Short mmCIF file of C-alpha atoms in Angstrom, two decimals:
data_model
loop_
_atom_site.label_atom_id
_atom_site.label_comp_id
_atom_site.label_asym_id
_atom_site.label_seq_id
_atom_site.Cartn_x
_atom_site.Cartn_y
_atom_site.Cartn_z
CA UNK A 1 -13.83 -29.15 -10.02
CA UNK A 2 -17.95 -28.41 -10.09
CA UNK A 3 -17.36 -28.64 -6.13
CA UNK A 4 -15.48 -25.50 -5.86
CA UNK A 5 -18.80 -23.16 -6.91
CA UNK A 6 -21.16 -24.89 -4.26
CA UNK A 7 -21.72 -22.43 -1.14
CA UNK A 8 -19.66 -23.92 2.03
CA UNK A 9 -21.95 -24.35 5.05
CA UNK A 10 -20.70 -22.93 8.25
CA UNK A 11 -21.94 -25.99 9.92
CA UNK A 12 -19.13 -27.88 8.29
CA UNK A 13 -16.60 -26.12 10.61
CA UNK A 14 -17.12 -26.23 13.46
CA UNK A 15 -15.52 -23.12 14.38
CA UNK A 16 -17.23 -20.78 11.68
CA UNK A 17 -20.60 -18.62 12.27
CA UNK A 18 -22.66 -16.74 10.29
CA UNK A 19 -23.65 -13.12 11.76
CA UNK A 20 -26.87 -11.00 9.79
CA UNK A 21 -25.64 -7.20 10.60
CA UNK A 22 -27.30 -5.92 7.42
CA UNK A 23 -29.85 -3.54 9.16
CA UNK A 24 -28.06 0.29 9.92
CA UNK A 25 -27.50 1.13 13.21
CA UNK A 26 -28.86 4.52 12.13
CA UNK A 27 -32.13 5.92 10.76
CA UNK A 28 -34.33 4.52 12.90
CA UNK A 29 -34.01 1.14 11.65
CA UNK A 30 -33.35 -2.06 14.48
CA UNK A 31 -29.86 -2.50 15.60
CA UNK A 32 -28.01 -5.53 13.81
CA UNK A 33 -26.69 -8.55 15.69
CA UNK A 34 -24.32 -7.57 18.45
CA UNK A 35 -20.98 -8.06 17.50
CA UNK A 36 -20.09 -11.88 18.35
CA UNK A 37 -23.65 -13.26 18.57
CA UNK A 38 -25.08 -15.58 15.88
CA UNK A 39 -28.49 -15.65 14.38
CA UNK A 40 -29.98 -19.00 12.55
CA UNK A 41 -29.59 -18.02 8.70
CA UNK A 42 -27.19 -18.66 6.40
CA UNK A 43 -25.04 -16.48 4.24
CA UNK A 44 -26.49 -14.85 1.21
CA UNK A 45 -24.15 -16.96 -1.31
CA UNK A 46 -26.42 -19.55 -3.03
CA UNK A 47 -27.26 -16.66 -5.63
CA UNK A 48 -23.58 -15.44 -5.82
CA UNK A 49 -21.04 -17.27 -7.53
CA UNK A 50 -18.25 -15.32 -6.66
CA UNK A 51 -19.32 -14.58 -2.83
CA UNK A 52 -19.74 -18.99 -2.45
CA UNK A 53 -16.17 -19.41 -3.88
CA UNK A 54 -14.90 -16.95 -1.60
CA UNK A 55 -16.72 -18.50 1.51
CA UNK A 56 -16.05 -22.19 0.25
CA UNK A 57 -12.14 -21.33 0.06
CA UNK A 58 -12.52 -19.29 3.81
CA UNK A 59 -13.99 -23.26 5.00
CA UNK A 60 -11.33 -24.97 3.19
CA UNK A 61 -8.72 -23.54 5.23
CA UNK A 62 -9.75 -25.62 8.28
CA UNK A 63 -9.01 -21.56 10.43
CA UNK A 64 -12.45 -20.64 12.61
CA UNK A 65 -13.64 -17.47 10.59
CA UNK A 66 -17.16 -15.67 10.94
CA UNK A 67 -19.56 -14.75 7.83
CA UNK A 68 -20.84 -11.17 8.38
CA UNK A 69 -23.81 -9.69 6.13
CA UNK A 70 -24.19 -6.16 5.83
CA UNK A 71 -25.89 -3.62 4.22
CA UNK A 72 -23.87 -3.38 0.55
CA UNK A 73 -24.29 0.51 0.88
CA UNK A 74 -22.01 0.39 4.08
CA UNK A 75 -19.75 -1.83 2.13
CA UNK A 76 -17.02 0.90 1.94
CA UNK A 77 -14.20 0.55 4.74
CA UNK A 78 -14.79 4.11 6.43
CA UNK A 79 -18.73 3.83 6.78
CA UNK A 80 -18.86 0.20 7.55
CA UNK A 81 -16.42 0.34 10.63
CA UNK A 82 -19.12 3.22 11.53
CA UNK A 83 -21.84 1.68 10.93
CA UNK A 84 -21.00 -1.54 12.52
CA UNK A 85 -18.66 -0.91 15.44
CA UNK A 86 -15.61 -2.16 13.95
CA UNK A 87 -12.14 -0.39 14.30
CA UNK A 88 -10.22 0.87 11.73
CA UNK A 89 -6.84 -1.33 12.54
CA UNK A 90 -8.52 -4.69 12.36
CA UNK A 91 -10.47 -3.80 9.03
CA UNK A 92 -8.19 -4.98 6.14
CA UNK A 93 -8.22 -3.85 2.33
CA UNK A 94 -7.60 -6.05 -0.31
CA UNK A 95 -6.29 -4.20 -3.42
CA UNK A 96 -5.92 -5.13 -7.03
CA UNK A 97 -2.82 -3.61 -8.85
CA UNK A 98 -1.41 -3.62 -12.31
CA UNK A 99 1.22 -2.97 -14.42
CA UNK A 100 0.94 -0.75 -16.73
CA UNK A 101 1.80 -3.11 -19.69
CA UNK A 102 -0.89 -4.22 -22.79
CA UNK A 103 -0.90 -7.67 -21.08
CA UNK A 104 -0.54 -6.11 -16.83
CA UNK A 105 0.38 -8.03 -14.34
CA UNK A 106 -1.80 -8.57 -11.47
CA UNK A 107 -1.62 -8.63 -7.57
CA UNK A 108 -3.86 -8.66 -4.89
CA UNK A 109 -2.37 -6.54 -1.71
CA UNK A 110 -3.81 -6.85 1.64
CA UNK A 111 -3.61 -3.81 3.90
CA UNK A 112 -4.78 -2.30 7.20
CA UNK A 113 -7.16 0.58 6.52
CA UNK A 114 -4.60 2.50 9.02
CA UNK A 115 -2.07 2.14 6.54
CA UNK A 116 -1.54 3.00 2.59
CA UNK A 117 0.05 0.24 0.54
CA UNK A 118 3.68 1.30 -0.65
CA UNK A 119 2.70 0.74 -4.50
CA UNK A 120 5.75 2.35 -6.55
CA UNK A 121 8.16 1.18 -4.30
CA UNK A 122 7.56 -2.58 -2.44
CA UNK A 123 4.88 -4.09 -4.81
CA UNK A 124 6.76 -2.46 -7.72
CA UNK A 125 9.85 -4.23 -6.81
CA UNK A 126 7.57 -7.54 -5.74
CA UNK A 127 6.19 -7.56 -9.41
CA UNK A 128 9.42 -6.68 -10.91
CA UNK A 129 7.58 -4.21 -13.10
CA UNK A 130 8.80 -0.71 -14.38
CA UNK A 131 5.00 1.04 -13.42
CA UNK A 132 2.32 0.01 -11.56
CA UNK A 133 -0.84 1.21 -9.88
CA UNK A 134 -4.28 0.60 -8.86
CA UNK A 135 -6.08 -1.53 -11.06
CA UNK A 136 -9.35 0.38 -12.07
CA UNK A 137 -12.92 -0.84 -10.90
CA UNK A 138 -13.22 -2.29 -14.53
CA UNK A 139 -9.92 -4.52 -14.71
CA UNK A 140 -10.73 -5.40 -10.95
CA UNK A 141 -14.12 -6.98 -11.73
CA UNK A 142 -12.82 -8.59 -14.85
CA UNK A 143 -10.13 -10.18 -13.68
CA UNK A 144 -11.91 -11.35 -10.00
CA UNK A 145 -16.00 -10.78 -10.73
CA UNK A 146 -16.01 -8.22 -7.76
CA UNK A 147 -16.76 -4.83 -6.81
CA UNK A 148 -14.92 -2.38 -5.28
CA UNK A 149 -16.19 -2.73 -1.36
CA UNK A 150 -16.55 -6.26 -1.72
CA UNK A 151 -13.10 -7.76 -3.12
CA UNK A 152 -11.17 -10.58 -0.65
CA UNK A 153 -8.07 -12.66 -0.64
CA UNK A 154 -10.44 -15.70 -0.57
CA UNK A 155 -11.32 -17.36 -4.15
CA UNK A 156 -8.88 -15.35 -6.03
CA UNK A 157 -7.57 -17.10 -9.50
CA UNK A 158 -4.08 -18.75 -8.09
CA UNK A 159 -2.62 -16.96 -10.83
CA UNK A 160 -2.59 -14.03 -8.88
CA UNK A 161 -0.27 -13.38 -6.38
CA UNK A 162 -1.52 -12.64 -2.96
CA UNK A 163 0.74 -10.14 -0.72
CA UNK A 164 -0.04 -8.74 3.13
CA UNK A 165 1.38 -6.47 4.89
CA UNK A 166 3.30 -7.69 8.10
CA UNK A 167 0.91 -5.62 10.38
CA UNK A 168 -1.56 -8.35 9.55
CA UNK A 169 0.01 -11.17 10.93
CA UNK A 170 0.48 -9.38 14.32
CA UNK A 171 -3.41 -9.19 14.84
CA UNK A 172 -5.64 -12.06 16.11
CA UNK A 173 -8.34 -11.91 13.65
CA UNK A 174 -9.17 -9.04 10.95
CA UNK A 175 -12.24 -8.75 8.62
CA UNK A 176 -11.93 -8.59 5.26
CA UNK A 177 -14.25 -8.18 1.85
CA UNK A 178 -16.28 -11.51 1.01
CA UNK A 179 -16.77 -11.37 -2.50
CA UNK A 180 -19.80 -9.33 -2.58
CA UNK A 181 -20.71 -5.75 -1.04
CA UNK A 182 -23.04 -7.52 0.99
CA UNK A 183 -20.36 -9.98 3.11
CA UNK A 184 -17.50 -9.63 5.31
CA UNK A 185 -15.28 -12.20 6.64
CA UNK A 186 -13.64 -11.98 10.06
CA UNK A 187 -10.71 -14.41 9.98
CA UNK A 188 -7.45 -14.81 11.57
CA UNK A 189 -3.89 -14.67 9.72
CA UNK A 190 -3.63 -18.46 9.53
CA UNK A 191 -6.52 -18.42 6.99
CA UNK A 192 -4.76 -15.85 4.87
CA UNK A 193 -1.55 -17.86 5.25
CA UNK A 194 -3.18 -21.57 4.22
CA UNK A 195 -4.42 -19.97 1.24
CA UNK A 196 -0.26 -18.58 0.31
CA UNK A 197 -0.62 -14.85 1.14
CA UNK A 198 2.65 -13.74 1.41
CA UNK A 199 3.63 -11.56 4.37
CA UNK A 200 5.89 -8.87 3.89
CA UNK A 201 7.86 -6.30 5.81
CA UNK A 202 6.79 -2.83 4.25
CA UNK A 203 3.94 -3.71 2.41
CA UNK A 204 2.28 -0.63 3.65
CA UNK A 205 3.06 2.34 5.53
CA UNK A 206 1.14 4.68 8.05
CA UNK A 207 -0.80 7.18 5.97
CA UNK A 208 -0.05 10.85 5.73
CA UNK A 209 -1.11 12.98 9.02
CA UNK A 210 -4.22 14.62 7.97
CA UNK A 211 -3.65 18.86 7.90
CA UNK A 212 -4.88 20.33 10.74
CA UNK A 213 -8.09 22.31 10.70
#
């Protein structure tokens, strides 16, 4: 209903909290909020549609989660775990693929950053599709309204099917996109579960040892 587009207030549970990291770390700039402190502002989603869905269906879950705003030019896994003194294997990737078909079908994969999601092989077989791969920044923002940097499991159309790797559901909390390049979500695996991610065994794998120098 009209309800669904109207930004959630952390207030509302009790367990949520809203965290401004947006200034660098670098550059001279002030240091953001420390990790786990809170700051009296709320999240940047009255003007964004698509970022107050996401955080409206992250409340709706009834799982304690924390609203993190960053700088949208550290939205990209690798410099915002720099820039913001998060680690690698609690930073997950939500990933649009398709079929390669005039009409593809769509799935949203969630994945460790540690790991690389097994596309031609697990989600292939998932889908039940002859070829599949990425969906392309363009298809991605049709089909969700996001950017690259910015896409989460939360406020995705129900038509898509939402898979995470098992890794996931062995860590306490891990922060994911929030709908915009300028929001993170920190949430544990019971959110991602009360909103039907599926967990599955192989989902990902470790990715390739990088050459040595």
């Amino acid at each position: 209903g009209g309800d669904d587009a109207r930004p959630a207030q952390p207030s509302g549970n009790p367990s949520s909290r809203f965290v401004d990291r947006s200034r660098r770390r670098h550059g001279g700039a002030p240091p953001p909020a420390r990790r786990g402190s809170s700051v009296p502002r709320m999240p940047p989603t009255e003007d964004d549609p698509i970022a107050a869905r996401a955080l409206a269906a992250v409340a709706a879950t009834g799982a304690p989660y924390e609203v993190v705003r960053i700088d949208p030019e550290l939205a990209d896994t690798a410099a915002f775990c720099a820039a913001y003194g998060y680690d690698l294997d609690e930073s997950a990737n939500c990933l649009l693929v398709a079929s390669r078909d005039d009409d593809p079908v769509i799935a949203a994969c969630l994945v460790l950053a540690t790991t690389r999601l097994d596309v031609n092989r697990t989600v292939r077989r998932l889908l039940g599709v002859k070829r599949l791969s990425f969906a392309p920044p363009e298809l991605t923002l049709a089909r969700t309204g996001m950017q690259l940097g910015g896409v989460t499991p939360f406020g995705l159309d129900p038509d898509i099917p939402l898979y995470a790797d098992a890794r996931i559901a062995d860590r306490p909390r891990v922060i994911v996109g929030g709908g915009s390049r300028a929001v993170k979500l920190l949430v544990p695996p019971a959110a991602l579960t009360a909103i039907g991610a599926e967990f599955v065994e192989g989902l990902a794998g470790p990715l390739p040892a990088a050459d040595p120098a």
